[in-house]
Amino acid sequence: MRVHGQSETDGMTYSYMQTILKIDNLSKVYASGFQALKSVNLDIHKGEIFALLGPNGAGKTTLISIVCGIANASTGSVMVDGYDIRRNYRAARSLIGLVPQELTTDAFASVWATVSFSRGLFNKPPDPDHIEKVLKSLSLWDKRRNKVITLSGGMKRRLLIAKALAHEPRILFLDEPTAGVDVDLRRDMWKLVRGLRESGVTVILTTHYINEAEEMADRIGVMRAGELILVKDKVELMQDLGKKRLSLLLQDPLRQIPKELSMYPLELSPDGSELTYTYDTQAERMSIVGFINRLGDMGIEVRDLRTTQSSLEDIFVNLVKE
Amino acid sequence: MNIYAVRAMYAFEMARTARTLMQSIVAPVISTSLYFIVFGSAIGSRMPTVGGVSYGAFIVPGLIMLSLLTQSISNASFGIYFPKFTGTIYELLSAPVSTLEIVVSYVGAAATKSIILGLIILATATLFVPLRVDHPLWMLAFLFLTAVTFSLVGFIIGIWANGFEKLQVVPLVIVTPLTFLGGSFYSIGMLPPFWRTVALFNPVVYLISGFRWSFYGVAEVGVGISLIVTLAFFLVSLIIVGWIFKTGYRLKT
Ligand SMILES: Nc1ncnc2c1ncn2[C@@H]1O[C@H](COP(=O)(O)OP(=O)(O)OP(=O)(O)O)[C@@H](O)[C@H]1O
Ligand SMILES: [Mg+2]
């Protein structure tokens, strides 16, 4: 469904769950015969920041390329704000800005010229004020007269972002925007992306820095070998992330978890020598104390203990392995 | 037509030309001047007139065509091959522009450049030989049509090529021989009968003949046939380009 011309006030809340990008059953077989995407289904909500994670070769770039019109899908459909990317490619593509993974820029044109070109290419009338704003927001204003070839790698990355923003897209794809970008700039970039979201832009980014996804994303999708294996709200995922495990090595193995301890979230290792208590970091501090006291009361002796915390990275690594 | 988009693409290509002014304008002017000195003055002074036209003047249209063909092809093929090579083609493919708009802009820019070049060579030629142009409008029409057609051919080559060798090979192996054998420096009437018949299968003969007719009013083949062959060339190129974009041939994976 499409709703045009929303006011600022109803925009944020009302439109939040509106689907702006709908990917159905998308598959891609490259000419080599390699299947890079296997029936991917994904709905992107208007105004969200969506992080697409996955190991090298998972198919992230392929997915983005199809949506943006750079690669042809083998089967399936993509709708951008209600417009089919093939039948209504003009309307669909006008809404999209793309920052590619590879640093591909003209060499000899000036920064100003190449960003202005991008705006024109998307059939927008020249707007020097907008270009100025974009260049300033990416700290490229001082470089506007420089030839692209004289920019550093991180500056080129920002130039690509400036080019993608030149035509005021409603959906921005950032394919590894922070690869090769220093820590300060990375934080600036996060700020910029949040600013874009604030102004109603939907952002889809890929990254290999899990903490970046943690920092930025509203939702997270994980790809593996051409399949989208998980799409989840970050907060929910963080709840998994927030889990801590307290492992107790017992002096004498237990046969089973004693009835008296059944109210605790416990697991017993198969050999009965290790008792694992899984708990939420935010809450239940008190019940750990209670639990340990209880063990003492019951005469269960603990030889050693350790705590572990699963990070998003752990979850991610577990998800994508094998 | 997305007018801003076409304007942006065209202007960007023309700016590229301006940046490489030396190689794109000066080099062909120098090489054409050399042709005049060698063929026109040195050899031509010992040659009789061809169809009532002095040899030096006779070769002018052929020389312009030679440059027009090779430059249109190389301008247009580089123009589209380069973004493919550097990867900046992604922007073109992701933009809300149609096939037609891309072709109009890129081919238009390449053709503009070679037309300017053709006119510069024409101006250079007047320094060496007395020239007359009987049918200036036809002259411009042939100039325009040839530049556009061979820019389309170049565009196709640029898309087809997946390496710099391929980019060079068609102009070198096909176009240059066809042009040299197409009567740039002689009238095909000077050829033995057998080769004259062979020459008539060379489409460049018709282009040069028509173009020369617009200068001196003499032609090897009827000017109508020249026009038809040129237009046919143009349409075939156009159809191939249309097919390329429709299928995404060598542009989209
Ligand atoms: N043009 C192509 N022809 C054949 N196979 C390709 C092509 N492009 C990509 N692939 C293959 O498709 C798979 C997915 O590639 P893709 O670039 O989408 O991965 P990715 O998730 O973006 O990886 P990365 O994190 O390294 O960027 C890879 O196995 C890759 O080798
Ligand atoms: Mg990638």
Tab-separated table of C-alpha atoms in Angstrom, chain A residues 28 30 68-72 89-91 93-94 96 98 100 104-106 108-110 113-114 117-118 120-126 147 160 163, chain B residues 1-10 12 19 82 86-99 101 106 246-248 251-253:
chain	number	residue	atom	x	y	z
A	28	LYS	CA	19.297	-15.614	-8.548
A	30	TYR	CA	24.385	-16.427	-12.156
A	68	CYS	CA	18.634	-1.551	-7.487
A	69	GLY	CA	18.464	-2.778	-11.078
A	70	ILE	CA	22.096	-3.782	-11.496
A	71	ALA	CA	21.451	-7.504	-11.720
A	72	ASN	CA	18.479	-9.354	-13.128
A	89	TYR	CA	11.481	0.898	-12.934
A	90	ARG	CA	11.498	4.673	-13.171
A	91	ALA	CA	9.281	5.207	-10.157
A	93	ARG	CA	14.524	3.523	-8.860
A	94	SER	CA	13.792	7.205	-8.224
A	96	ILE	CA	16.405	4.417	-4.144
A	98	LEU	CA	22.770	3.028	-3.561
A	100	PRO	CA	28.028	0.167	-3.573
A	104	THR	CA	34.006	2.836	-7.848
A	105	THR	CA	34.294	6.473	-8.723
A	106	ASP	CA	35.216	8.637	-11.640
A	108	PHE	CA	39.214	13.011	-12.985
A	109	ALA	CA	35.957	14.801	-12.361
A	110	SER	CA	35.690	17.096	-9.368
A	113	ALA	CA	30.736	17.688	-10.567
A	114	THR	CA	30.372	14.027	-9.807
A	117	PHE	CA	25.937	14.453	-11.991
A	118	SER	CA	24.343	11.862	-9.717
A	120	GLY	CA	20.927	14.934	-12.609
A	121	LEU	CA	21.083	11.271	-13.488
A	122	PHE	CA	18.076	10.697	-11.255
A	123	ASN	CA	16.334	13.417	-13.192
A	124	LYS	CA	16.267	16.023	-10.465
A	125	PRO	CA	16.753	19.670	-11.375
A	126	PRO	CA	20.048	21.146	-10.172
A	147	LYS	CA	39.531	15.702	-8.378
A	160	LEU	CA	29.807	7.533	-2.815
A	163	LYS	CA	26.358	10.687	-4.663
B	1	MET	CA	12.257	11.821	-21.860
B	2	ASN	CA	13.982	12.535	-18.560
B	3	ILE	CA	15.477	15.780	-19.652
B	4	TYR	CA	17.654	16.435	-16.590
B	5	ALA	CA	19.081	12.949	-16.771
B	6	VAL	CA	19.915	13.218	-20.457
B	7	ARG	CA	21.454	16.598	-19.894
B	8	ALA	CA	23.534	15.308	-16.979
B	9	MET	CA	24.857	12.307	-18.895
B	10	TYR	CA	25.570	14.309	-22.018
B	12	PHE	CA	29.339	14.670	-18.122
B	19	ARG	CA	39.436	17.161	-20.051
B	82	PHE	CA	35.144	2.840	-19.293
B	86	THR	CA	35.866	1.047	-13.525
B	87	GLY	CA	32.522	-0.144	-12.184
B	88	THR	CA	30.832	3.256	-12.266
B	89	ILE	CA	28.272	1.731	-14.618
B	90	TYR	CA	26.387	0.738	-11.455
B	91	GLU	CA	25.098	4.263	-11.229
B	92	LEU	CA	23.741	4.245	-14.750
B	93	LEU	CA	22.044	0.901	-14.243
B	94	SER	CA	20.479	1.936	-10.956
B	95	ALA	CA	19.223	5.271	-12.273
B	96	PRO	CA	15.649	5.782	-13.460
B	97	VAL	CA	16.751	6.263	-17.040
B	98	SER	CA	15.613	4.377	-20.102
B	99	THR	CA	17.691	2.698	-22.747
B	101	GLU	CA	18.024	8.117	-22.755
B	106	TYR	CA	26.298	8.683	-24.733
B	246	LYS	CA	16.360	-5.190	-23.382
B	247	THR	CA	18.300	-8.286	-22.449
B	248	GLY	CA	20.882	-6.560	-20.286
B	251	LEU	CA	25.609	-4.995	-18.752
B	252	LYS	CA	23.688	-6.821	-16.080
B	253	THR	CA	24.718	-10.037	-14.451
